[in-house]
Short mmCIF file of C-alpha atoms in Angstrom, two decimals:
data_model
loop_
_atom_site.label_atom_id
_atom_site.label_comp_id
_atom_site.label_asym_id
_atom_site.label_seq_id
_atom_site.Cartn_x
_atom_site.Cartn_y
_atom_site.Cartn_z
CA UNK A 11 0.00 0.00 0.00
CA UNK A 12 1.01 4.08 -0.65
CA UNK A 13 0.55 6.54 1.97
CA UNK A 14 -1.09 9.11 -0.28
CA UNK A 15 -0.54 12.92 1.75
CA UNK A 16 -0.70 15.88 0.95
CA UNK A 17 0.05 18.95 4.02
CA UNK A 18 -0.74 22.50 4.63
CA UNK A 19 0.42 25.05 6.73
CA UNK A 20 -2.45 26.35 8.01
CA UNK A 21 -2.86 30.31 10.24
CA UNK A 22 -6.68 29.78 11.77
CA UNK A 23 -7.03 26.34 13.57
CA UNK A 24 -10.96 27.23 14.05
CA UNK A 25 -11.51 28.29 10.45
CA UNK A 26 -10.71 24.95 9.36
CA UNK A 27 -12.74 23.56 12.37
CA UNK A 28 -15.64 24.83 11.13
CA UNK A 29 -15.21 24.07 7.52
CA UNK A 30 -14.94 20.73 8.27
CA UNK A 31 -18.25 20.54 10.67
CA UNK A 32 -19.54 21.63 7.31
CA UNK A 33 -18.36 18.86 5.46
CA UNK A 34 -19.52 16.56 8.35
CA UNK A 35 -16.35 15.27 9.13
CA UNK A 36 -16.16 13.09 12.48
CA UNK A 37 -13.67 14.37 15.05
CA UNK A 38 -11.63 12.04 16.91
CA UNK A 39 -10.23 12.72 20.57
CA UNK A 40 -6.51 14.78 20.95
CA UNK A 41 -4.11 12.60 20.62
CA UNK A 42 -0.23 13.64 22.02
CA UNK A 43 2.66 12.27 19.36
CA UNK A 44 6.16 11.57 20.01
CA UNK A 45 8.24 10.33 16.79
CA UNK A 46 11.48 9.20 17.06
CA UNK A 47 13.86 9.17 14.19
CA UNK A 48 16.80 6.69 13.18
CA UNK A 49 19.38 6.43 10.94
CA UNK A 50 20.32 3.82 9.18
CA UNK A 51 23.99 2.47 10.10
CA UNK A 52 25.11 1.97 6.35
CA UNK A 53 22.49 4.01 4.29
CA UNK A 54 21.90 7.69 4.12
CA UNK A 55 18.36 8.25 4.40
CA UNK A 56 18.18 11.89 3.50
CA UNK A 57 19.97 10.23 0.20
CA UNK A 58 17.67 7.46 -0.56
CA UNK A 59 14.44 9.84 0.43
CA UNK A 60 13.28 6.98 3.38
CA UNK A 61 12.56 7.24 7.28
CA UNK A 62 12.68 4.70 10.10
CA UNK A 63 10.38 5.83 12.96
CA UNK A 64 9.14 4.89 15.98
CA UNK A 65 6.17 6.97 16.61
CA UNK A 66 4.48 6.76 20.51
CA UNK A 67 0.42 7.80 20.06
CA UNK A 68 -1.26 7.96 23.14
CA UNK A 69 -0.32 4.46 25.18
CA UNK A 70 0.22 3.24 21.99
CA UNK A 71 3.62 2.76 19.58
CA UNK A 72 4.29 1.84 16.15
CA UNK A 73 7.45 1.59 13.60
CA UNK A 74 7.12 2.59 10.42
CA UNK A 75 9.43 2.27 7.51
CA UNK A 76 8.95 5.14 4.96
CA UNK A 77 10.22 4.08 0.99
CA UNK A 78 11.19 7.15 -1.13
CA UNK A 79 8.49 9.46 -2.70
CA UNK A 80 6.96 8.02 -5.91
CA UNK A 81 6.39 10.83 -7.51
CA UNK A 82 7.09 15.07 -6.89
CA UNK A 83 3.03 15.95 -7.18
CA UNK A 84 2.44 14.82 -3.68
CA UNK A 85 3.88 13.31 -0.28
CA UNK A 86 3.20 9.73 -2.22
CA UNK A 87 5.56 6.78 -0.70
CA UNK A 88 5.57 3.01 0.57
CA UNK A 89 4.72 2.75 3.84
CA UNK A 90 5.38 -0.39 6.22
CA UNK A 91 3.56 0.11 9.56
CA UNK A 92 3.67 -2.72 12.43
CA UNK A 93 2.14 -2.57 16.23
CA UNK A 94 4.71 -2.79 18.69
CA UNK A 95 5.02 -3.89 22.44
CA UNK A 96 1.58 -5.50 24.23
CA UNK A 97 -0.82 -5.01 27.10
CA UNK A 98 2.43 -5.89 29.59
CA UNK A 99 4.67 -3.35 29.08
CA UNK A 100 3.92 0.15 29.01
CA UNK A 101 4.57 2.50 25.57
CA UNK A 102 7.24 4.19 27.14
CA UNK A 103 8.88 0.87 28.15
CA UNK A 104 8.50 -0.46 24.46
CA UNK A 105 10.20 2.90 22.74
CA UNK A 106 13.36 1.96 25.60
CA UNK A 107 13.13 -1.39 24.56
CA UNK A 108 13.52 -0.34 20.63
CA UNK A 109 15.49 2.00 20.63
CA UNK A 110 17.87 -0.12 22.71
CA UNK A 111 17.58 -2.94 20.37
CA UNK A 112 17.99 -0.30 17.17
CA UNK A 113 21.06 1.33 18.87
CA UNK A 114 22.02 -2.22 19.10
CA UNK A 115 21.51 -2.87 15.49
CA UNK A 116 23.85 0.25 14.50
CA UNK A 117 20.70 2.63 14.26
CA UNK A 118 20.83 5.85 15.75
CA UNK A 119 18.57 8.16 17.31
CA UNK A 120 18.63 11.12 15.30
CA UNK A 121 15.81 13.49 15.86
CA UNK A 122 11.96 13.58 17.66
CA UNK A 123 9.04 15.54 16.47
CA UNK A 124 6.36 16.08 19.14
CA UNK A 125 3.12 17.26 17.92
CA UNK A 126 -0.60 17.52 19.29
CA UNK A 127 -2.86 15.59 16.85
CA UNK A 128 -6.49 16.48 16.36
CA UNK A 129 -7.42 13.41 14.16
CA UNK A 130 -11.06 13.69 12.20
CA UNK A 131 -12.26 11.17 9.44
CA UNK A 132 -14.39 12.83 6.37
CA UNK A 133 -16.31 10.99 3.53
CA UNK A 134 -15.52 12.84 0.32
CA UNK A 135 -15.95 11.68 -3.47
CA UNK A 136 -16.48 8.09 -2.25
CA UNK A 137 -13.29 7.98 0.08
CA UNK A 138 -12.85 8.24 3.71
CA UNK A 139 -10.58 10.76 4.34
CA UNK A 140 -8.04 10.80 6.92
CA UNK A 141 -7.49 14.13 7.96
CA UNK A 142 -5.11 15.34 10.66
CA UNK A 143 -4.76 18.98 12.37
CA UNK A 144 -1.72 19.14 14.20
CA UNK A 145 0.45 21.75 16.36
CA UNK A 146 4.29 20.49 15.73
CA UNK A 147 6.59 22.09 18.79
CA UNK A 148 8.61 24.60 17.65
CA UNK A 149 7.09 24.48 13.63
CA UNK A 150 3.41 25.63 14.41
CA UNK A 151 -0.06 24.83 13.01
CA UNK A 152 -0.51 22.02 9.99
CA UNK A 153 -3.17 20.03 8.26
CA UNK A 154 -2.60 16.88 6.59
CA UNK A 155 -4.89 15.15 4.19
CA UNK A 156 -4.03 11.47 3.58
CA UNK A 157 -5.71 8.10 1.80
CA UNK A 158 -4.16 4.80 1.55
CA UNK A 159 -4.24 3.40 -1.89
CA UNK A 160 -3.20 0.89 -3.93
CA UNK A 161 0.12 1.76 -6.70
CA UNK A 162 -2.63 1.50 -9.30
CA UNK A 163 -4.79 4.05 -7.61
CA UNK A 164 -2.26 6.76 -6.69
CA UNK A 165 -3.57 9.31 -9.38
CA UNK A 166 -6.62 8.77 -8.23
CA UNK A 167 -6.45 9.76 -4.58
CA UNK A 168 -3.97 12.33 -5.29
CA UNK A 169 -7.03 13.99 -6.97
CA UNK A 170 -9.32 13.15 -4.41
CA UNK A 171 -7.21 14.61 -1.80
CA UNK A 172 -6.55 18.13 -3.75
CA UNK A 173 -10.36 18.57 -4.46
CA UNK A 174 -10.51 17.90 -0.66
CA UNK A 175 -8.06 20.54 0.02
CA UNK A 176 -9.40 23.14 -2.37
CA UNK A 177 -12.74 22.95 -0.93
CA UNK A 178 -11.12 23.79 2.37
CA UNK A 179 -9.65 26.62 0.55
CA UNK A 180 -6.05 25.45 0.38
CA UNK A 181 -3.91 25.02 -2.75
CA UNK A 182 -0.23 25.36 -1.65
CA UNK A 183 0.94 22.12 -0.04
CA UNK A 184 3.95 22.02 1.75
CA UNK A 185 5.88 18.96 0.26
CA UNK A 186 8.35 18.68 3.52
CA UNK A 187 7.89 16.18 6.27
CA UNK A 188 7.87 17.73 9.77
CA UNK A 189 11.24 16.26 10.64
CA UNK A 190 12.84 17.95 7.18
CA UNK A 191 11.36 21.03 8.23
CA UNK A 192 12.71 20.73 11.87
CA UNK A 193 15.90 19.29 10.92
CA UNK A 194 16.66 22.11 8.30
CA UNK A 195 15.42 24.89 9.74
#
């Protein structure tokens, strides 16, 4: 599957709010982020245009391997995501235990992103929408718009996803990821 996203900087958090109680989107609870970032211990990832993250959600923590973009019209890319640690060990426990094994493994920790994460779902031209508001420390106010999709159907919700966003009133996507913008700034 391709992680299909497309992100906006975005100055009035309640303008969009209210556009999207328009378009009867379905707003999820706040949700506090920590991602951690590694390097690879034999392959430049700001080269090769891929990510290794562990990202802690709540109680809960995933890793994610990130492929290089597909293509320059959106944030389009491969996207591996697996469940980590269980019911017995608590999510800060299971980011230790990672990033203990990872260091172990040559990976280093290279950079976090902490965000606050209003997450809403929207129906729109026969997709659910994933839609994300978020406050990134020390980078501000963004909204991402993202479908998962099949290689075949990239185009597709690339389209879907920009009709989204010009609706909103939004046409200038940042193309970025919060830890390039972070890491470069």
């Amino acid at each position: 599957m391709y992680e299909v996203e497309m992100k906006f900087s975005i100055k009035d958090r309640e303008a969009i709010r209210k556009k999207l109680v328009a378009c009867a989107a379905r707003f999820g609870g706040l949700i506090s982020q920590v991602d951690y970032y590694f390097s690879h211990p034999s392959r430049d990832y700001l080269k090769t245009d891929e990510a290794l993250r562990l990202r802690k959600s709540g109680q809960k923590v995933v890793i994610t391997w990130k492929g290089p973009r597909a293509d320059a019209a959106s944030k389009t890319r491969r996207e591996i995501e697996l469940p980590l640690g269980g019911r017995e060990l608590s999510s800060h426990q299971t980011i230790l235990d990672w990033t203990d094994m990872l260091a172990s493994l040559g990976f280093q920790k290279v950079f976090e992103v902490e965000k606050r994460r209003q997450p809403v779902r929207v129906h729109w031209r026969g997709s659910e929408l994933d839609v994300a508001i978020d406050h990134v420390k020390n980078l501000g106010e963004f909204m991402e718009i993202e479908l998962q999709a099949k290689q075949t159907e990239v185009v597709e919700a690339q389209d879907v996803i920009r009709s989204f966003a010009e609706e909103l009133g939004y046409s200038n996507e940042e193309k970025r990821s919060y830890l390039e913008l972070l890491f470069f700034k």
